[in-house]
mmCIF file of N, CA and C in Angstrom:
data_model
loop_
_atom_site.group_PDB
_atom_site.id
_atom_site.type_symbol
_atom_site.label_atom_id
_atom_site.label_comp_id
_atom_site.label_asym_id
_atom_site.label_seq_id
_atom_site.Cartn_x
_atom_site.Cartn_y
_atom_site.Cartn_z
ATOM 1 N N UNK A 1 0.852 -1.171 0.000
ATOM 2 C CA UNK A 1 0.000 0.000 0.000
ATOM 3 C C UNK A 1 0.896 1.232 0.000
ATOM 4 N N UNK A 2 0.549 2.208 -0.799
ATOM 5 C CA UNK A 2 1.309 3.440 -0.885
ATOM 6 C C UNK A 2 0.385 4.608 -0.554
ATOM 7 N N UNK A 3 0.671 5.271 0.533
ATOM 8 C CA UNK A 3 -0.094 6.463 0.916
ATOM 9 C C UNK A 3 0.746 7.676 0.540
ATOM 10 N N UNK A 4 0.165 8.541 -0.299
ATOM 11 C CA UNK A 4 0.920 9.688 -0.789
ATOM 12 C C UNK A 4 0.129 10.972 -0.620
ATOM 13 N N UNK A 5 0.879 12.078 -0.490
ATOM 14 C CA UNK A 5 0.313 13.419 -0.483
ATOM 15 C C UNK A 5 0.865 14.151 -1.700
ATOM 16 N N UNK A 6 -0.032 14.702 -2.512
ATOM 17 C CA UNK A 6 0.349 15.505 -3.673
ATOM 18 C C UNK A 6 0.036 16.950 -3.301
ATOM 19 N N UNK A 7 1.077 17.772 -3.213
ATOM 20 C CA UNK A 7 0.942 19.157 -2.747
ATOM 21 C C UNK A 7 1.097 20.107 -3.923
ATOM 22 N N UNK A 8 0.118 20.990 -4.100
ATOM 23 C CA UNK A 8 0.186 22.015 -5.140
ATOM 24 C C UNK A 8 -0.246 23.348 -4.555
ATOM 25 N N UNK A 9 -0.005 24.422 -5.312
ATOM 26 C CA UNK A 9 -0.409 25.751 -4.865
ATOM 27 C C UNK A 9 0.655 26.465 -4.063
ATOM 28 N N UNK A 10 1.785 25.819 -3.843
ATOM 29 C CA UNK A 10 2.869 26.435 -3.084
ATOM 30 C C UNK A 10 3.997 26.881 -3.988
ATOM 31 N N UNK A 11 5.161 27.084 -3.397
ATOM 32 C CA UNK A 11 6.320 27.539 -4.166
ATOM 33 C C UNK A 11 6.785 26.493 -5.164
ATOM 34 N N UNK A 12 6.550 25.214 -4.853
ATOM 35 C CA UNK A 12 6.886 24.134 -5.790
ATOM 36 C C UNK A 12 5.981 22.943 -5.502
ATOM 37 N N UNK A 13 5.596 22.202 -6.546
ATOM 38 C CA UNK A 13 4.764 21.017 -6.310
ATOM 39 C C UNK A 13 5.585 19.925 -5.622
ATOM 40 N N UNK A 14 4.934 19.159 -4.754
ATOM 41 C CA UNK A 14 5.592 18.078 -4.022
ATOM 42 C C UNK A 14 4.763 16.809 -4.114
ATOM 43 N N UNK A 15 5.441 15.684 -4.033
ATOM 44 C CA UNK A 15 4.781 14.396 -3.887
ATOM 45 C C UNK A 15 5.522 13.673 -2.779
ATOM 46 N N UNK A 16 4.822 13.383 -1.687
ATOM 47 C CA UNK A 16 5.442 12.791 -0.513
ATOM 48 C C UNK A 16 4.777 11.476 -0.151
ATOM 49 N N UNK A 17 5.579 10.515 0.265
ATOM 50 C CA UNK A 17 5.035 9.277 0.813
ATOM 51 C C UNK A 17 4.692 9.563 2.267
ATOM 52 N N UNK A 18 3.486 9.199 2.669
ATOM 53 C CA UNK A 18 3.026 9.473 4.028
ATOM 54 C C UNK A 18 3.284 8.270 4.922
ATOM 55 N N UNK A 19 4.228 8.449 5.836
ATOM 56 C CA UNK A 19 4.549 7.441 6.838
ATOM 57 C C UNK A 19 4.630 8.185 8.160
ATOM 58 N N UNK A 20 3.890 7.746 9.150
ATOM 59 C CA UNK A 20 3.915 8.438 10.441
ATOM 60 C C UNK A 20 3.121 9.726 10.373
ATOM 61 N N UNK A 21 3.723 10.805 10.845
ATOM 62 C CA UNK A 21 3.052 12.104 10.898
ATOM 63 C C UNK A 21 3.867 13.150 10.161
ATOM 64 N N UNK A 22 3.180 13.961 9.335
ATOM 65 C CA UNK A 22 3.803 15.092 8.648
ATOM 66 C C UNK A 22 3.110 16.365 9.111
ATOM 67 N N UNK A 23 3.918 17.372 9.461
ATOM 68 C CA UNK A 23 3.396 18.661 9.915
ATOM 69 C C UNK A 23 3.506 19.662 8.770
ATOM 70 N N UNK A 24 2.436 20.458 8.612
ATOM 71 C CA UNK A 24 2.385 21.494 7.585
ATOM 72 C C UNK A 24 2.303 22.843 8.289
ATOM 73 N N UNK A 25 3.125 23.802 7.827
ATOM 74 C CA UNK A 25 3.073 25.133 8.414
ATOM 75 C C UNK A 25 4.072 26.078 7.792
ATOM 76 N N UNK A 26 4.112 27.306 8.311
ATOM 77 C CA UNK A 26 5.049 28.330 7.854
ATOM 78 C C UNK A 26 6.448 28.113 8.410
ATOM 79 N N UNK A 27 6.545 27.459 9.558
ATOM 80 C CA UNK A 27 7.832 27.224 10.203
ATOM 81 C C UNK A 27 8.714 26.358 9.289
ATOM 82 N N UNK A 28 9.947 26.786 9.003
ATOM 83 C CA UNK A 28 10.836 25.999 8.147
ATOM 84 C C UNK A 28 11.128 24.593 8.688
ATOM 85 N N UNK A 29 10.915 24.364 9.976
ATOM 86 C CA UNK A 29 11.134 23.044 10.565
ATOM 87 C C UNK A 29 10.000 22.069 10.249
ATOM 88 N N UNK A 30 8.888 22.559 9.707
ATOM 89 C CA UNK A 30 7.763 21.681 9.353
ATOM 90 C C UNK A 30 8.148 20.802 8.175
ATOM 91 N N UNK A 31 7.508 19.638 8.083
ATOM 92 C CA UNK A 31 7.770 18.707 6.984
ATOM 93 C C UNK A 31 7.365 19.295 5.637
ATOM 94 N N UNK A 32 6.235 20.001 5.614
ATOM 95 C CA UNK A 32 5.787 20.733 4.432
ATOM 96 C C UNK A 32 5.704 22.186 4.866
ATOM 97 N N UNK A 33 6.594 23.021 4.328
ATOM 98 C CA UNK A 33 6.705 24.400 4.800
ATOM 99 C C UNK A 33 6.511 25.392 3.658
ATOM 100 N N UNK A 34 5.648 26.364 3.886
ATOM 101 C CA UNK A 34 5.453 27.489 2.978
ATOM 102 C C UNK A 34 5.664 28.752 3.797
ATOM 103 N N UNK A 35 6.909 29.196 3.861
ATOM 104 C CA UNK A 35 7.295 30.295 4.765
ATOM 105 C C UNK A 35 6.660 31.627 4.404
ATOM 106 N N UNK A 36 6.202 31.805 3.157
ATOM 107 C CA UNK A 36 5.669 33.106 2.734
ATOM 108 C C UNK A 36 4.140 33.148 2.655
ATOM 109 N N UNK A 37 3.452 32.098 3.043
ATOM 110 C CA UNK A 37 1.992 32.068 2.937
ATOM 111 C C UNK A 37 1.380 32.763 4.155
ATOM 112 N N UNK A 38 0.766 33.947 3.971
ATOM 113 C CA UNK A 38 0.199 34.682 5.109
ATOM 114 C C UNK A 38 -1.041 34.008 5.716
ATOM 115 N N UNK A 39 -1.662 33.071 5.004
ATOM 116 C CA UNK A 39 -2.843 32.376 5.522
ATOM 117 C C UNK A 39 -2.477 31.164 6.385
ATOM 118 N N UNK A 40 -1.199 30.830 6.419
ATOM 119 C CA UNK A 40 -0.760 29.627 7.115
ATOM 120 C C UNK A 40 -0.135 29.978 8.463
ATOM 121 N N UNK A 41 -0.489 29.197 9.484
ATOM 122 C CA UNK A 41 0.099 29.357 10.809
ATOM 123 C C UNK A 41 1.462 28.668 10.843
ATOM 124 N N UNK A 42 2.249 28.976 11.877
ATOM 125 C CA UNK A 42 3.591 28.374 11.987
ATOM 126 C C UNK A 42 3.508 26.847 11.982
ATOM 127 N N UNK A 43 2.614 26.277 12.751
ATOM 128 C CA UNK A 43 2.325 24.833 12.746
ATOM 129 C C UNK A 43 0.823 24.733 12.529
ATOM 130 N N UNK A 44 0.420 24.497 11.296
ATOM 131 C CA UNK A 44 -0.975 24.643 10.902
ATOM 132 C C UNK A 44 -1.775 23.345 11.004
ATOM 133 N N UNK A 45 -1.238 22.239 10.455
ATOM 134 C CA UNK A 45 -1.995 20.990 10.402
ATOM 135 C C UNK A 45 -1.048 19.794 10.439
ATOM 136 N N UNK A 46 -1.608 18.635 10.809
ATOM 137 C CA UNK A 46 -0.829 17.390 10.857
ATOM 138 C C UNK A 46 -1.569 16.306 10.094
ATOM 139 N N UNK A 47 -0.845 15.597 9.229
ATOM 140 C CA UNK A 47 -1.338 14.407 8.559
ATOM 141 C C UNK A 47 -0.736 13.218 9.283
ATOM 142 N N UNK A 48 -1.583 12.286 9.736
ATOM 143 C CA UNK A 48 -1.099 11.120 10.480
ATOM 144 C C UNK A 48 -1.584 9.842 9.823
ATOM 145 N N UNK A 49 -0.622 8.945 9.564
ATOM 146 C CA UNK A 49 -0.944 7.643 8.967
ATOM 147 C C UNK A 49 -0.941 6.598 10.069
ATOM 148 N N UNK A 50 -2.108 6.064 10.377
ATOM 149 C CA UNK A 50 -2.234 4.986 11.348
ATOM 150 C C UNK A 50 -2.320 3.658 10.624
ATOM 151 N N UNK A 51 -2.452 2.572 11.365
ATOM 152 C CA UNK A 51 -2.513 1.257 10.715
ATOM 153 C C UNK A 51 -3.752 1.065 9.840
ATOM 154 N N UNK A 52 -4.843 1.721 10.163
ATOM 155 C CA UNK A 52 -6.080 1.525 9.404
ATOM 156 C C UNK A 52 -6.582 2.769 8.679
ATOM 157 N N UNK A 53 -6.114 3.954 9.093
ATOM 158 C CA UNK A 53 -6.660 5.179 8.510
ATOM 159 C C UNK A 53 -5.622 6.293 8.511
ATOM 160 N N UNK A 54 -5.884 7.279 7.667
ATOM 161 C CA UNK A 54 -5.085 8.496 7.622
ATOM 162 C C UNK A 54 -5.986 9.639 8.054
ATOM 163 N N UNK A 55 -5.478 10.474 8.950
ATOM 164 C CA UNK A 55 -6.264 11.613 9.422
ATOM 165 C C UNK A 55 -5.493 12.899 9.192
ATOM 166 N N UNK A 56 -6.245 13.989 9.064
ATOM 167 C CA UNK A 56 -5.667 15.319 9.052
ATOM 168 C C UNK A 56 -6.301 16.057 10.224
ATOM 169 N N UNK A 57 -5.473 16.847 10.937
ATOM 170 C CA UNK A 57 -5.953 17.548 12.124
ATOM 171 C C UNK A 57 -5.429 18.974 12.106
ATOM 172 N N UNK A 58 -6.327 19.928 12.357
ATOM 173 C CA UNK A 58 -5.942 21.326 12.506
ATOM 174 C C UNK A 58 -5.221 21.463 13.840
ATOM 175 N N UNK A 59 -4.077 22.123 13.850
ATOM 176 C CA UNK A 59 -3.291 22.271 15.078
ATOM 177 C C UNK A 59 -3.562 23.601 15.773
ATOM 178 N N UNK A 60 -4.821 24.046 15.720
ATOM 179 C CA UNK A 60 -5.195 25.306 16.361
ATOM 180 C C UNK A 60 -4.813 26.515 15.519
ATOM 181 N N UNK A 61 -4.833 26.361 14.223
ATOM 182 C CA UNK A 61 -4.431 27.435 13.312
ATOM 183 C C UNK A 61 -5.439 28.579 13.330
ATOM 184 N N UNK A 62 -5.003 29.723 12.850
ATOM 185 C CA UNK A 62 -5.857 30.914 12.805
ATOM 186 C C UNK A 62 -6.933 30.779 11.722
ATOM 187 N N UNK A 63 -6.604 30.169 10.568
ATOM 188 C CA UNK A 63 -7.530 30.115 9.432
ATOM 189 C C UNK A 63 -8.154 28.750 9.187
ATOM 190 N N UNK A 64 -7.774 27.731 9.938
ATOM 191 C CA UNK A 64 -8.391 26.415 9.817
ATOM 192 C C UNK A 64 -7.981 25.669 8.553
ATOM 193 N N UNK A 65 -8.625 24.521 8.367
ATOM 194 C CA UNK A 65 -8.390 23.688 7.181
ATOM 195 C C UNK A 65 -9.745 23.344 6.565
ATOM 196 N N UNK A 66 -9.719 23.062 5.273
ATOM 197 C CA UNK A 66 -10.907 22.612 4.561
ATOM 198 C C UNK A 66 -10.623 21.229 4.008
ATOM 199 N N UNK A 67 -11.548 20.304 4.212
ATOM 200 C CA UNK A 67 -11.443 18.968 3.633
ATOM 201 C C UNK A 67 -12.565 18.846 2.618
ATOM 202 N N UNK A 68 -12.187 18.729 1.355
ATOM 203 C CA UNK A 68 -13.155 18.699 0.252
ATOM 204 C C UNK A 68 -14.111 19.891 0.315
ATOM 205 N N UNK A 69 -13.565 21.056 0.679
ATOM 206 C CA UNK A 69 -14.337 22.288 0.698
ATOM 207 C C UNK A 69 -15.080 22.584 1.991
ATOM 208 N N UNK A 70 -15.089 21.665 2.945
ATOM 209 C CA UNK A 70 -15.805 21.867 4.208
ATOM 210 C C UNK A 70 -14.808 22.055 5.355
ATOM 211 N N UNK A 71 -15.063 23.044 6.189
ATOM 212 C CA UNK A 71 -14.188 23.300 7.331
ATOM 213 C C UNK A 71 -14.207 22.097 8.279
ATOM 214 N N UNK A 72 -13.034 21.740 8.785
ATOM 215 C CA UNK A 72 -12.931 20.578 9.674
ATOM 216 C C UNK A 72 -11.828 20.813 10.694
ATOM 217 N N UNK A 73 -12.051 20.318 11.906
ATOM 218 C CA UNK A 73 -11.010 20.341 12.935
ATOM 219 C C UNK A 73 -10.140 19.099 12.800
ATOM 220 N N UNK A 74 -10.779 17.977 12.459
ATOM 221 C CA UNK A 74 -10.082 16.714 12.230
ATOM 222 C C UNK A 74 -10.949 15.873 11.303
ATOM 223 N N UNK A 75 -10.291 15.102 10.430
ATOM 224 C CA UNK A 75 -11.054 14.296 9.486
ATOM 225 C C UNK A 75 -10.261 13.061 9.079
ATOM 226 N N UNK A 76 -10.966 11.944 8.937
ATOM 227 C CA UNK A 76 -10.377 10.740 8.349
ATOM 228 C C UNK A 76 -10.401 10.943 6.836
ATOM 229 N N UNK A 77 -9.260 10.700 6.191
ATOM 230 C CA UNK A 77 -9.160 10.937 4.757
ATOM 231 C C UNK A 77 -9.391 9.654 3.962
ATOM 232 N N UNK A 78 -9.949 9.831 2.784
ATOM 233 C CA UNK A 78 -10.165 8.750 1.828
ATOM 234 C C UNK A 78 -9.420 9.130 0.554
ATOM 235 N N UNK A 79 -8.993 8.140 -0.201
ATOM 236 C CA UNK A 79 -8.230 8.401 -1.408
ATOM 237 C C UNK A 79 -8.960 9.395 -2.307
ATOM 238 N N UNK A 80 -8.236 10.415 -2.736
ATOM 239 C CA UNK A 80 -8.807 11.449 -3.598
ATOM 240 C C UNK A 80 -9.231 12.700 -2.858
ATOM 241 N N UNK A 81 -9.325 12.653 -1.525
ATOM 242 C CA UNK A 81 -9.713 13.829 -0.750
ATOM 243 C C UNK A 81 -8.686 14.944 -0.923
ATOM 244 N N UNK A 82 -9.178 16.195 -0.924
ATOM 245 C CA UNK A 82 -8.306 17.366 -1.046
ATOM 246 C C UNK A 82 -8.441 18.202 0.214
ATOM 247 N N UNK A 83 -7.288 18.530 0.809
ATOM 248 C CA UNK A 83 -7.239 19.350 2.015
ATOM 249 C C UNK A 83 -6.634 20.695 1.635
ATOM 250 N N UNK A 84 -7.345 21.775 1.968
ATOM 251 C CA UNK A 84 -6.870 23.135 1.709
ATOM 252 C C UNK A 84 -6.264 23.666 3.004
ATOM 253 N N UNK A 85 -4.987 24.047 2.935
ATOM 254 C CA UNK A 85 -4.263 24.607 4.078
ATOM 255 C C UNK A 85 -3.596 25.880 3.579
ATOM 256 N N UNK A 86 -4.134 27.039 3.970
ATOM 257 C CA UNK A 86 -3.639 28.285 3.401
ATOM 258 C C UNK A 86 -3.847 28.249 1.902
ATOM 259 N N UNK A 87 -2.772 28.528 1.139
ATOM 260 C CA UNK A 87 -2.857 28.463 -0.322
ATOM 261 C C UNK A 87 -2.555 27.073 -0.869
ATOM 262 N N UNK A 88 -2.187 26.139 -0.015
ATOM 263 C CA UNK A 88 -1.840 24.796 -0.468
ATOM 264 C C UNK A 88 -3.073 23.922 -0.646
ATOM 265 N N UNK A 89 -3.038 23.101 -1.699
ATOM 266 C CA UNK A 89 -4.016 22.036 -1.872
ATOM 267 C C UNK A 89 -3.233 20.737 -1.736
ATOM 268 N N UNK A 90 -3.662 19.890 -0.804
ATOM 269 C CA UNK A 90 -2.983 18.621 -0.554
ATOM 270 C C UNK A 90 -3.969 17.499 -0.878
ATOM 271 N N UNK A 91 -3.652 16.738 -1.918
ATOM 272 C CA UNK A 91 -4.506 15.608 -2.313
ATOM 273 C C UNK A 91 -3.927 14.342 -1.714
ATOM 274 N N UNK A 92 -4.787 13.591 -1.018
ATOM 275 C CA UNK A 92 -4.371 12.320 -0.424
ATOM 276 C C UNK A 92 -4.707 11.191 -1.394
ATOM 277 N N UNK A 93 -3.720 10.330 -1.680
ATOM 278 C CA UNK A 93 -3.937 9.176 -2.541
ATOM 279 C C UNK A 93 -3.503 7.919 -1.805
ATOM 280 N N UNK A 94 -4.339 6.926 -1.827
ATOM 281 C CA UNK A 94 -4.061 5.639 -1.195
ATOM 282 C C UNK A 94 -4.148 4.587 -2.282
ATOM 283 N N UNK A 95 -2.995 4.085 -2.696
ATOM 284 C CA UNK A 95 -2.964 3.076 -3.745
ATOM 285 C C UNK A 95 -2.826 1.714 -3.112
ATOM 286 N N UNK A 96 -3.844 0.914 -3.230
ATOM 287 C CA UNK A 96 -3.866 -0.418 -2.635
ATOM 288 C C UNK A 96 -3.134 -1.370 -3.553
ATOM 289 N N UNK A 97 -2.227 -2.158 -2.979
ATOM 290 C CA UNK A 97 -1.493 -3.156 -3.740
ATOM 291 C C UNK A 97 -2.392 -4.323 -4.092
ATOM 292 N N UNK A 98 -1.929 -5.244 -4.941
ATOM 293 C CA UNK A 98 -2.784 -6.335 -5.428
ATOM 294 C C UNK A 98 -3.222 -7.307 -4.343
ATOM 295 N N UNK A 99 -2.553 -7.346 -3.203
ATOM 296 C CA UNK A 99 -2.900 -8.319 -2.177
ATOM 297 C C UNK A 99 -3.317 -7.660 -0.866
ATOM 298 N N UNK A 100 -3.417 -6.332 -0.848
ATOM 299 C CA UNK A 100 -3.790 -5.636 0.374
ATOM 300 C C UNK A 100 -5.254 -5.829 0.735
ATOM 301 N N UNK A 101 -6.077 -6.262 -0.210
ATOM 302 C CA UNK A 101 -7.503 -6.402 0.063
ATOM 303 C C UNK A 101 -7.911 -7.843 0.335
ATOM 304 N N UNK A 102 -6.947 -8.734 0.589
ATOM 305 C CA UNK A 102 -7.270 -10.121 0.917
ATOM 306 C C UNK A 102 -7.910 -10.141 2.300
ATOM 307 N N UNK A 103 -9.138 -10.647 2.434
ATOM 308 C CA UNK A 103 -9.800 -10.637 3.738
ATOM 309 C C UNK A 103 -9.165 -11.661 4.668
ATOM 310 N N UNK A 104 -9.181 -11.338 5.953
ATOM 311 C CA UNK A 104 -8.704 -12.263 6.976
ATOM 312 C C UNK A 104 -9.897 -12.746 7.779
ATOM 313 N N UNK A 105 -9.793 -13.909 8.352
ATOM 314 C CA UNK A 105 -10.891 -14.454 9.134
ATOM 315 C C UNK A 105 -11.462 -15.682 8.461
ATOM 316 N N UNK A 106 -12.711 -16.012 8.770
ATOM 317 C CA UNK A 106 -13.335 -17.233 8.267
ATOM 318 C C UNK A 106 -13.405 -17.287 6.743
ATOM 319 N N UNK A 107 -13.643 -16.153 6.090
ATOM 320 C CA UNK A 107 -13.793 -16.139 4.637
ATOM 321 C C UNK A 107 -12.453 -16.258 3.924
ATOM 322 N N UNK A 108 -11.345 -16.155 4.649
ATOM 323 C CA UNK A 108 -10.025 -16.179 4.019
ATOM 324 C C UNK A 108 -9.751 -17.493 3.305
ATOM 325 N N UNK A 109 -10.234 -18.589 3.815
ATOM 326 C CA UNK A 109 -9.949 -19.889 3.209
ATOM 327 C C UNK A 109 -10.460 -19.962 1.777
ATOM 328 N N UNK A 110 -11.593 -19.347 1.494
ATOM 329 C CA UNK A 110 -12.122 -19.394 0.140
ATOM 330 C C UNK A 110 -11.386 -18.437 -0.784
ATOM 331 N N UNK A 111 -10.712 -17.439 -0.255
ATOM 332 C CA UNK A 111 -10.028 -16.447 -1.065
ATOM 333 C C UNK A 111 -8.589 -16.827 -1.388
ATOM 334 N N UNK A 112 -7.979 -17.728 -0.633
ATOM 335 C CA UNK A 112 -6.587 -18.102 -0.880
ATOM 336 C C UNK A 112 -6.420 -18.641 -2.291
ATOM 337 N N UNK A 113 -7.369 -19.422 -2.778
ATOM 338 C CA UNK A 113 -7.265 -19.985 -4.132
ATOM 339 C C UNK A 113 -7.287 -18.891 -5.192
ATOM 340 N N UNK A 114 -7.882 -17.752 -4.890
ATOM 341 C CA UNK A 114 -7.891 -16.644 -5.836
ATOM 342 C C UNK A 114 -6.573 -15.889 -5.822
ATOM 343 N N UNK A 115 -5.893 -15.872 -4.683
ATOM 344 C CA UNK A 115 -4.664 -15.104 -4.518
ATOM 345 C C UNK A 115 -3.459 -15.837 -5.085
ATOM 346 N N UNK A 116 -3.356 -17.128 -4.856
ATOM 347 C CA UNK A 116 -2.162 -17.890 -5.237
ATOM 348 C C UNK A 116 -1.848 -17.785 -6.731
ATOM 349 N N UNK A 117 -2.801 -17.944 -7.659
ATOM 350 C CA UNK A 117 -2.459 -17.807 -9.076
ATOM 351 C C UNK A 117 -1.908 -16.425 -9.418
ATOM 352 N N UNK A 118 -2.405 -15.377 -8.770
ATOM 353 C CA UNK A 118 -1.905 -14.033 -9.015
ATOM 354 C C UNK A 118 -0.466 -13.913 -8.535
ATOM 355 N N UNK A 119 -0.130 -14.552 -7.421
ATOM 356 C CA UNK A 119 1.228 -14.500 -6.895
ATOM 357 C C UNK A 119 2.202 -15.141 -7.878
ATOM 358 N N UNK A 120 1.809 -16.238 -8.475
ATOM 359 C CA UNK A 120 2.686 -16.964 -9.387
ATOM 360 C C UNK A 120 2.991 -16.120 -10.618
ATOM 361 N N UNK A 121 2.030 -15.329 -11.083
ATOM 362 C CA UNK A 121 2.203 -14.559 -12.301
ATOM 363 C C UNK A 121 2.621 -13.116 -12.048
ATOM 364 N N UNK A 122 2.870 -12.741 -10.820
ATOM 365 C CA UNK A 122 3.222 -11.360 -10.484
ATOM 366 C C UNK A 122 4.680 -11.073 -10.839
ATOM 367 N N UNK A 123 4.971 -10.158 -11.807
ATOM 368 C CA UNK A 123 6.344 -9.899 -12.217
ATOM 369 C C UNK A 123 7.102 -8.976 -11.265
ATOM 370 N N UNK A 124 6.423 -8.172 -10.495
ATOM 371 C CA UNK A 124 7.071 -7.205 -9.612
ATOM 372 C C UNK A 124 7.507 -7.891 -8.316
ATOM 373 N N UNK A 125 8.809 -7.887 -8.043
ATOM 374 C CA UNK A 125 9.333 -8.597 -6.875
ATOM 375 C C UNK A 125 8.790 -8.030 -5.575
ATOM 376 N N UNK A 126 8.666 -6.682 -5.484
ATOM 377 C CA UNK A 126 8.143 -6.082 -4.254
ATOM 378 C C UNK A 126 6.708 -6.509 -3.999
ATOM 379 N N UNK A 127 5.902 -6.563 -5.049
ATOM 380 C CA UNK A 127 4.515 -7.005 -4.889
ATOM 381 C C UNK A 127 4.472 -8.471 -4.484
ATOM 382 N N UNK A 128 5.389 -9.273 -5.030
ATOM 383 C CA UNK A 128 5.437 -10.689 -4.664
ATOM 384 C C UNK A 128 5.793 -10.859 -3.197
ATOM 385 N N UNK A 129 6.741 -10.048 -2.705
ATOM 386 C CA UNK A 129 7.105 -10.112 -1.292
ATOM 387 C C UNK A 129 5.912 -9.704 -0.430
ATOM 388 N N UNK A 130 5.197 -8.662 -0.846
ATOM 389 C CA UNK A 130 4.013 -8.237 -0.101
ATOM 390 C C UNK A 130 2.964 -9.332 -0.105
ATOM 391 N N UNK A 131 2.820 -9.998 -1.242
ATOM 392 C CA UNK A 131 1.847 -11.081 -1.339
ATOM 393 C C UNK A 131 2.220 -12.220 -0.410
ATOM 394 N N UNK A 132 3.501 -12.522 -0.302
ATOM 395 C CA UNK A 132 3.956 -13.585 0.582
ATOM 396 C C UNK A 132 3.617 -13.244 2.025
ATOM 397 N N UNK A 133 3.832 -11.987 2.399
ATOM 398 C CA UNK A 133 3.496 -11.564 3.767
ATOM 399 C C UNK A 133 2.005 -11.673 3.989
ATOM 400 N N UNK A 134 1.207 -11.199 3.037
ATOM 401 C CA UNK A 134 -0.248 -11.253 3.174
ATOM 402 C C UNK A 134 -0.730 -12.699 3.251
ATOM 403 N N UNK A 135 -0.151 -13.583 2.454
ATOM 404 C CA UNK A 135 -0.550 -14.972 2.493
ATOM 405 C C UNK A 135 -0.211 -15.601 3.849
ATOM 406 N N UNK A 136 0.929 -15.197 4.427
ATOM 407 C CA UNK A 136 1.283 -15.696 5.745
ATOM 408 C C UNK A 136 0.295 -15.190 6.794
ATOM 409 N N UNK A 137 -0.190 -13.946 6.623
ATOM 410 C CA UNK A 137 -1.197 -13.418 7.541
ATOM 411 C C UNK A 137 -2.464 -14.275 7.464
ATOM 412 N N UNK A 138 -2.854 -14.639 6.243
ATOM 413 C CA UNK A 138 -4.037 -15.484 6.050
ATOM 414 C C UNK A 138 -3.832 -16.836 6.707
ATOM 415 N N UNK A 139 -2.654 -17.419 6.505
ATOM 416 C CA UNK A 139 -2.356 -18.738 7.086
ATOM 417 C C UNK A 139 -2.426 -18.687 8.600
ATOM 418 N N UNK A 140 -1.866 -17.629 9.203
ATOM 419 C CA UNK A 140 -1.899 -17.494 10.674
ATOM 420 C C UNK A 140 -3.329 -17.393 11.170
ATOM 421 N N UNK A 141 -4.141 -16.626 10.454
ATOM 422 C CA UNK A 141 -5.533 -16.445 10.878
ATOM 423 C C UNK A 141 -6.327 -17.738 10.802
ATOM 424 N N UNK A 142 -5.974 -18.608 9.858
ATOM 425 C CA UNK A 142 -6.689 -19.863 9.678
ATOM 426 C C UNK A 142 -6.317 -20.908 10.730
ATOM 427 N N UNK A 143 -5.157 -20.755 11.364
ATOM 428 C CA UNK A 143 -4.696 -21.757 12.332
ATOM 429 C C UNK A 143 -5.376 -21.627 13.670
#
């Protein structure tokens, strides 16, 4: 799974992989910094990637944040959502890998037969490694 932030509207466009927490603000020490944006607070907002969800949270800024055009103090993000922070537009993208959607639990036994043929024909080594991990997760759940 690849969680990314596409940032536009600032001094330069950015594309960042979201791991952990990224802080956005005017302060040069922030992960995403726009030092000349008068609408942005020194520490304006935080993007946090958890195990199941990505959230954006206003850090008590003067002008707030907009998620898909609506003012929000905190919001769980879905792929394609756009967060407005000052003059910046930050689009969140969540690209699910070929094996990230394999269900775990009782229904997993019926899905393993669907996954294995895809693993055999998968040319990308990283995806194959991810598939191996996911298949091991399924096996553990079945035991």
